[in-house]
PDB file of C-alpha atoms in Angstrom:
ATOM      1  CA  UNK A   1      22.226  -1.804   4.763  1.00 91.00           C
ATOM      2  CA  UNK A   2      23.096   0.226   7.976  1.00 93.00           C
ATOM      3  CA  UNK A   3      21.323   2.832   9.911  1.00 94.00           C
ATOM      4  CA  UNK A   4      22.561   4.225  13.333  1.00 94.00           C
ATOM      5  CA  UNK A   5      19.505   5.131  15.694  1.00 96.00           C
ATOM      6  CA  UNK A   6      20.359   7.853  18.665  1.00 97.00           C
ATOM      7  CA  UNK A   7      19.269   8.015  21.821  1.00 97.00           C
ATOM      8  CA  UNK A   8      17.284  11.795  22.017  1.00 97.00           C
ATOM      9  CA  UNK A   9      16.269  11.581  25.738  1.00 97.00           C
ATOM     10  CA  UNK A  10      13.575   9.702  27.939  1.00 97.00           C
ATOM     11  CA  UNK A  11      12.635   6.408  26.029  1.00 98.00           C
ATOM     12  CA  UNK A  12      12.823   8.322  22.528  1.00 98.00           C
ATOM     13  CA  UNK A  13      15.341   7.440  19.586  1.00 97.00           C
ATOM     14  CA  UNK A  14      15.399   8.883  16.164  1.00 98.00           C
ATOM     15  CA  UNK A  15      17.021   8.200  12.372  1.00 97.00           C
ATOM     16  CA  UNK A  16      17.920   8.808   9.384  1.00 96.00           C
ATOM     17  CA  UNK A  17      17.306   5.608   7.376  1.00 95.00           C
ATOM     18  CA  UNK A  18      19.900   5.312   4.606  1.00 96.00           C
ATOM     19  CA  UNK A  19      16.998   6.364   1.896  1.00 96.00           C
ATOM     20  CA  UNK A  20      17.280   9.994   4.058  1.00 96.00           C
ATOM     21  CA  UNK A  21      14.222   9.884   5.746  1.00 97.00           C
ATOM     22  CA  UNK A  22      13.591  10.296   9.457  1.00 97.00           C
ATOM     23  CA  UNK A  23      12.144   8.046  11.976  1.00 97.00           C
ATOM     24  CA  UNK A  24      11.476   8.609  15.229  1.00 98.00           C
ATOM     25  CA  UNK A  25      10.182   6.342  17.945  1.00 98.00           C
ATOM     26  CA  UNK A  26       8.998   6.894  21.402  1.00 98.00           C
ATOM     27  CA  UNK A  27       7.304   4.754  24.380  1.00 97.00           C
ATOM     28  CA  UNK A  28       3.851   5.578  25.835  1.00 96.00           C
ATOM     29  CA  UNK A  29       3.828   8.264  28.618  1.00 97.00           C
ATOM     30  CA  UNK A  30       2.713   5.336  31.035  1.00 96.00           C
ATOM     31  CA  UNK A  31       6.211   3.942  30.397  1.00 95.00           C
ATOM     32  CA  UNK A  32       8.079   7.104  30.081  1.00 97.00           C
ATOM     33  CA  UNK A  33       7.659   7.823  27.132  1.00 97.00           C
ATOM     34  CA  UNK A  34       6.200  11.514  25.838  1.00 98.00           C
ATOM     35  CA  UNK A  35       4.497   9.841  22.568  1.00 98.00           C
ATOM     36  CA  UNK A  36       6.583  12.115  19.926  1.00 97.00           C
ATOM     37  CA  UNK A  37       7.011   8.894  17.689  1.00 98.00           C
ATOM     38  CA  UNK A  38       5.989   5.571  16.915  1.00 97.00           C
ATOM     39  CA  UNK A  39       6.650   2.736  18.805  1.00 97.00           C
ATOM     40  CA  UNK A  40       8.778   0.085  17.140  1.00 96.00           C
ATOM     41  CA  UNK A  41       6.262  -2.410  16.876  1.00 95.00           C
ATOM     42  CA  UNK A  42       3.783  -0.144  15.520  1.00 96.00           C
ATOM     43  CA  UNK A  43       6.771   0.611  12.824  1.00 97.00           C
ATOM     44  CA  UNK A  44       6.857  -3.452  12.386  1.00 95.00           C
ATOM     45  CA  UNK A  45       3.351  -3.862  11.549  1.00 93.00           C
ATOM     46  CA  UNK A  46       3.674  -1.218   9.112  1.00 96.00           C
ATOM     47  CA  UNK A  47       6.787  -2.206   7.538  1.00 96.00           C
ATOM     48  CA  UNK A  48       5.292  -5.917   6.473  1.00 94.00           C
ATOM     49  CA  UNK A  49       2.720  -4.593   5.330  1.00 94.00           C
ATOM     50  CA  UNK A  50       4.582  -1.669   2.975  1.00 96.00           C
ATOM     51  CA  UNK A  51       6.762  -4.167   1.945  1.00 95.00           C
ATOM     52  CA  UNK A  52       3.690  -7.018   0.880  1.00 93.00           C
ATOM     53  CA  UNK A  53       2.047  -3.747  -0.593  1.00 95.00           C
ATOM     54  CA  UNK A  54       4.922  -2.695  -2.775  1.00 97.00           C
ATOM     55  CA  UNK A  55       5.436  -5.960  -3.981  1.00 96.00           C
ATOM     56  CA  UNK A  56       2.058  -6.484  -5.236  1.00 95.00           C
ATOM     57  CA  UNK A  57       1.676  -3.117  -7.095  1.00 97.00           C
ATOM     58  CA  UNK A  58       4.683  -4.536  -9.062  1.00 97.00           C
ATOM     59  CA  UNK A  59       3.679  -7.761 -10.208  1.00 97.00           C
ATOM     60  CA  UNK A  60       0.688  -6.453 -10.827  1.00 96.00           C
ATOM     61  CA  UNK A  61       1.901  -3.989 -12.901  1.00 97.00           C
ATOM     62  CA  UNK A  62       4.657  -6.823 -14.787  1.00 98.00           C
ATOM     63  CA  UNK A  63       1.330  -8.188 -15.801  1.00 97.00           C
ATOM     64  CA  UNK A  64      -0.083  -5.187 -17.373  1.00 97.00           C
ATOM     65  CA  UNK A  65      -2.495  -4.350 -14.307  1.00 96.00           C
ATOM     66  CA  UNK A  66      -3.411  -1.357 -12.979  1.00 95.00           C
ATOM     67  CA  UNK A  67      -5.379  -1.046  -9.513  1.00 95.00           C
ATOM     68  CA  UNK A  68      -7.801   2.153  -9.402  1.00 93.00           C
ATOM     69  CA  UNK A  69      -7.298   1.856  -5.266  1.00 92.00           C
ATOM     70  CA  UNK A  70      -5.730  -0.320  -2.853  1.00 93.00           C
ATOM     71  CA  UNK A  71      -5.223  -0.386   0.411  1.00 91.00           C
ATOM     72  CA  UNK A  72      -4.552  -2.827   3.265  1.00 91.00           C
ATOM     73  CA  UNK A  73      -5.973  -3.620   6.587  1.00 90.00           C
ATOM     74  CA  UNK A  74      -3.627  -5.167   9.213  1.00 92.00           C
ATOM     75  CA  UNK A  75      -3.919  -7.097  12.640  1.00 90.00           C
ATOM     76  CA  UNK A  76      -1.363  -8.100  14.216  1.00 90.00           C
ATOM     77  CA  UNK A  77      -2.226  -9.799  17.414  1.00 90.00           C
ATOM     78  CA  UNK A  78       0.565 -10.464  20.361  1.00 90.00           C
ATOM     79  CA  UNK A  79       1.630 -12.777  22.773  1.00 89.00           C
ATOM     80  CA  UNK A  80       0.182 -11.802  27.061  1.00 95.00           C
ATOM     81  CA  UNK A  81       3.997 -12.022  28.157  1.00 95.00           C
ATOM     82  CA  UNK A  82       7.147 -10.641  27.563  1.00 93.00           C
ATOM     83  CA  UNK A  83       8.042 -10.457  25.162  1.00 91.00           C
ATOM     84  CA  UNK A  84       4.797  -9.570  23.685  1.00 91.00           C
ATOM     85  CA  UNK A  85       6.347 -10.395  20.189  1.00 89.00           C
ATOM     86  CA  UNK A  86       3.631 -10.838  17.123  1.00 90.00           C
ATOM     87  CA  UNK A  87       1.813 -14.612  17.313  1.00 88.00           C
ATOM     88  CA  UNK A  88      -0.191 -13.602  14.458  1.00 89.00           C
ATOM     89  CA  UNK A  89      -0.284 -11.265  12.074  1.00 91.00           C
ATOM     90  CA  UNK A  90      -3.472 -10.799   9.088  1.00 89.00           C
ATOM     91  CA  UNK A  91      -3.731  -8.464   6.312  1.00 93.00           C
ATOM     92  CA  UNK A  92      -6.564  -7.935   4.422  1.00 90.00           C
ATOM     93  CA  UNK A  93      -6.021  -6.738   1.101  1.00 92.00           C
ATOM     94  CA  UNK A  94      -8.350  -4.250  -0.612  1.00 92.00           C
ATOM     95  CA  UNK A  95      -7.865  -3.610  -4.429  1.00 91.00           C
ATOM     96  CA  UNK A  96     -10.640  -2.283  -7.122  1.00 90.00           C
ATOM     97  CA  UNK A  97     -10.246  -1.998 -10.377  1.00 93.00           C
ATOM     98  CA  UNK A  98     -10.995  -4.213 -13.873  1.00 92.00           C
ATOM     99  CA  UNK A  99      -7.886  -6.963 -11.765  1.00 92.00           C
ATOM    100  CA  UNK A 100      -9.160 -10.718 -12.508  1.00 92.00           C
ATOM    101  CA  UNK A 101      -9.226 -12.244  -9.153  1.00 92.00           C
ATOM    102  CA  UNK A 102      -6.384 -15.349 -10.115  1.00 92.00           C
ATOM    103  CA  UNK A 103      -3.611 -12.435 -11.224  1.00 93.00           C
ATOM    104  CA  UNK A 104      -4.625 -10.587  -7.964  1.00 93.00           C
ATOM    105  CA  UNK A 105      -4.099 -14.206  -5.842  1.00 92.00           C
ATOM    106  CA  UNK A 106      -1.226 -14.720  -7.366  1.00 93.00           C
ATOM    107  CA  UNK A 107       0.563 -11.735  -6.487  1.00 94.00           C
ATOM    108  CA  UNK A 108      -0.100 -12.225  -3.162  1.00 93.00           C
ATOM    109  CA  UNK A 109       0.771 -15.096  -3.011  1.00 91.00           C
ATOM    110  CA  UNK A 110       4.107 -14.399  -4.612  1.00 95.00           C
ATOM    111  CA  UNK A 111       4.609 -11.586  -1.687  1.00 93.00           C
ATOM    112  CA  UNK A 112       3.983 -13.881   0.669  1.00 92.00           C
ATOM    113  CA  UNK A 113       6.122 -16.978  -0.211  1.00 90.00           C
ATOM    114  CA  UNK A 114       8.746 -15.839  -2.447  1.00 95.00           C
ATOM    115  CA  UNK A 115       9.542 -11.519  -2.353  1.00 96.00           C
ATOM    116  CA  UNK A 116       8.643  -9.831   0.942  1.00 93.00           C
ATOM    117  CA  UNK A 117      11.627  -9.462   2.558  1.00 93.00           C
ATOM    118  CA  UNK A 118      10.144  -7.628   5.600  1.00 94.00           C
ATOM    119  CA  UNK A 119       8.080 -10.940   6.514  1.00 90.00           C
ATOM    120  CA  UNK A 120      10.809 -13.374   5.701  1.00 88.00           C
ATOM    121  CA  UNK A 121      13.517 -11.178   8.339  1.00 89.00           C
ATOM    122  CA  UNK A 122      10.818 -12.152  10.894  1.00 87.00           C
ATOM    123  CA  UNK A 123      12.842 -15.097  11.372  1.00 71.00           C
ATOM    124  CA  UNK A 124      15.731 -13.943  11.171  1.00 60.00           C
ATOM    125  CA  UNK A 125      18.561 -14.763  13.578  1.00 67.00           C
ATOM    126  CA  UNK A 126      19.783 -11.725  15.575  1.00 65.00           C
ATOM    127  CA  UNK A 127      22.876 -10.846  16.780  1.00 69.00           C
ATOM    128  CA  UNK A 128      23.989  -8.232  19.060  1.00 69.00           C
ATOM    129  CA  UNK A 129      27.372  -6.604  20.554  1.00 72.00           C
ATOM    130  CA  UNK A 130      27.811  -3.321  22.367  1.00 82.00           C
ATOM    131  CA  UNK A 131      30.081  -1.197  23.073  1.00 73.00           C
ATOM    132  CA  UNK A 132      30.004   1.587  26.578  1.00 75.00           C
ATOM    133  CA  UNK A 133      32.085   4.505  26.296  1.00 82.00           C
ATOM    134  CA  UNK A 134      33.917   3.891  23.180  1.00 85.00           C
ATOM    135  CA  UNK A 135      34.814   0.483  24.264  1.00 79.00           C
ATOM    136  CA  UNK A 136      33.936  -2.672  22.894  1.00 87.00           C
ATOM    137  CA  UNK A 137      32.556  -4.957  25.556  1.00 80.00           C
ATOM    138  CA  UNK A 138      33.787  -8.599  25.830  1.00 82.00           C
ATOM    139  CA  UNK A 139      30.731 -10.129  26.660  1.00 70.00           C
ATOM    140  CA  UNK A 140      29.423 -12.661  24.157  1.00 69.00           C
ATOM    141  CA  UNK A 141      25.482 -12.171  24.017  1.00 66.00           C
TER     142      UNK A 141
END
């Protein structure tokens, strides 16, 4: 997968995600920012949780269930210091429907451990290069 995100001014970037959707993020005006898009972590949060979400409509569907509503409620709480990177993040699940409570912990569970991609990534060992005016830099970062 491979998106390219552009600079549109200030502290504001935008996308077209390679499903053909736009994104755009901003910073707060305190920042510099002018708050015409959501900031990345915001986007973060969002995307573990659409990701546990969509997993568990799935498996709950593979076993012949069918939530009436569901929804999620997410916390994610972050370190005092730079980086300020998520120490802890909950989600609170909230189905209804005739689900029996084991099928509904185990596909959760499942999310959690074995399909959410989003979550696992979390971990995920970064790498950077860069390149300034068309030129590939030689640094090693």
């Amino acid at each position: 997968m491979e998106t390219t995100i552009k600079w549109t001014g200030k502290m504001a970037f935008s996308s077209v995600t390679p499903s053909g959707h736009e994104i755009k993020m901003d910073a707060a005006p305190e920042v510099g920012g002018e708050n015409t898009g959501a900031r990345p972590t915001e986007l973060l949060l969002n995307a573990v949780a659409g990701c546990t979400g969509i997993d568990i409509i799935m498996i709950l569907r593979k076993m012949r269930l069918d939530p009436t509503s569901f929804h999620m409620d997410v916390k994610g709480d972050r370190a005092e210091v730079e980086p300020k990177r998520f120490t802890k993040i909950n989600i609170h699940y909230a189905l209804e429907g005739e689900l029996p409570e084991d099928k509904v912990v185990r596909a959760i569970q499942l999310s959690k451990d074995k399909y959410c991609s989003v979550s696992h990534s979390l971990n995920a060992e970064i790498t950077v290069s860069y390149s300034i005016n068309g030129v590939n830099g030689e640094q090693q970062l």
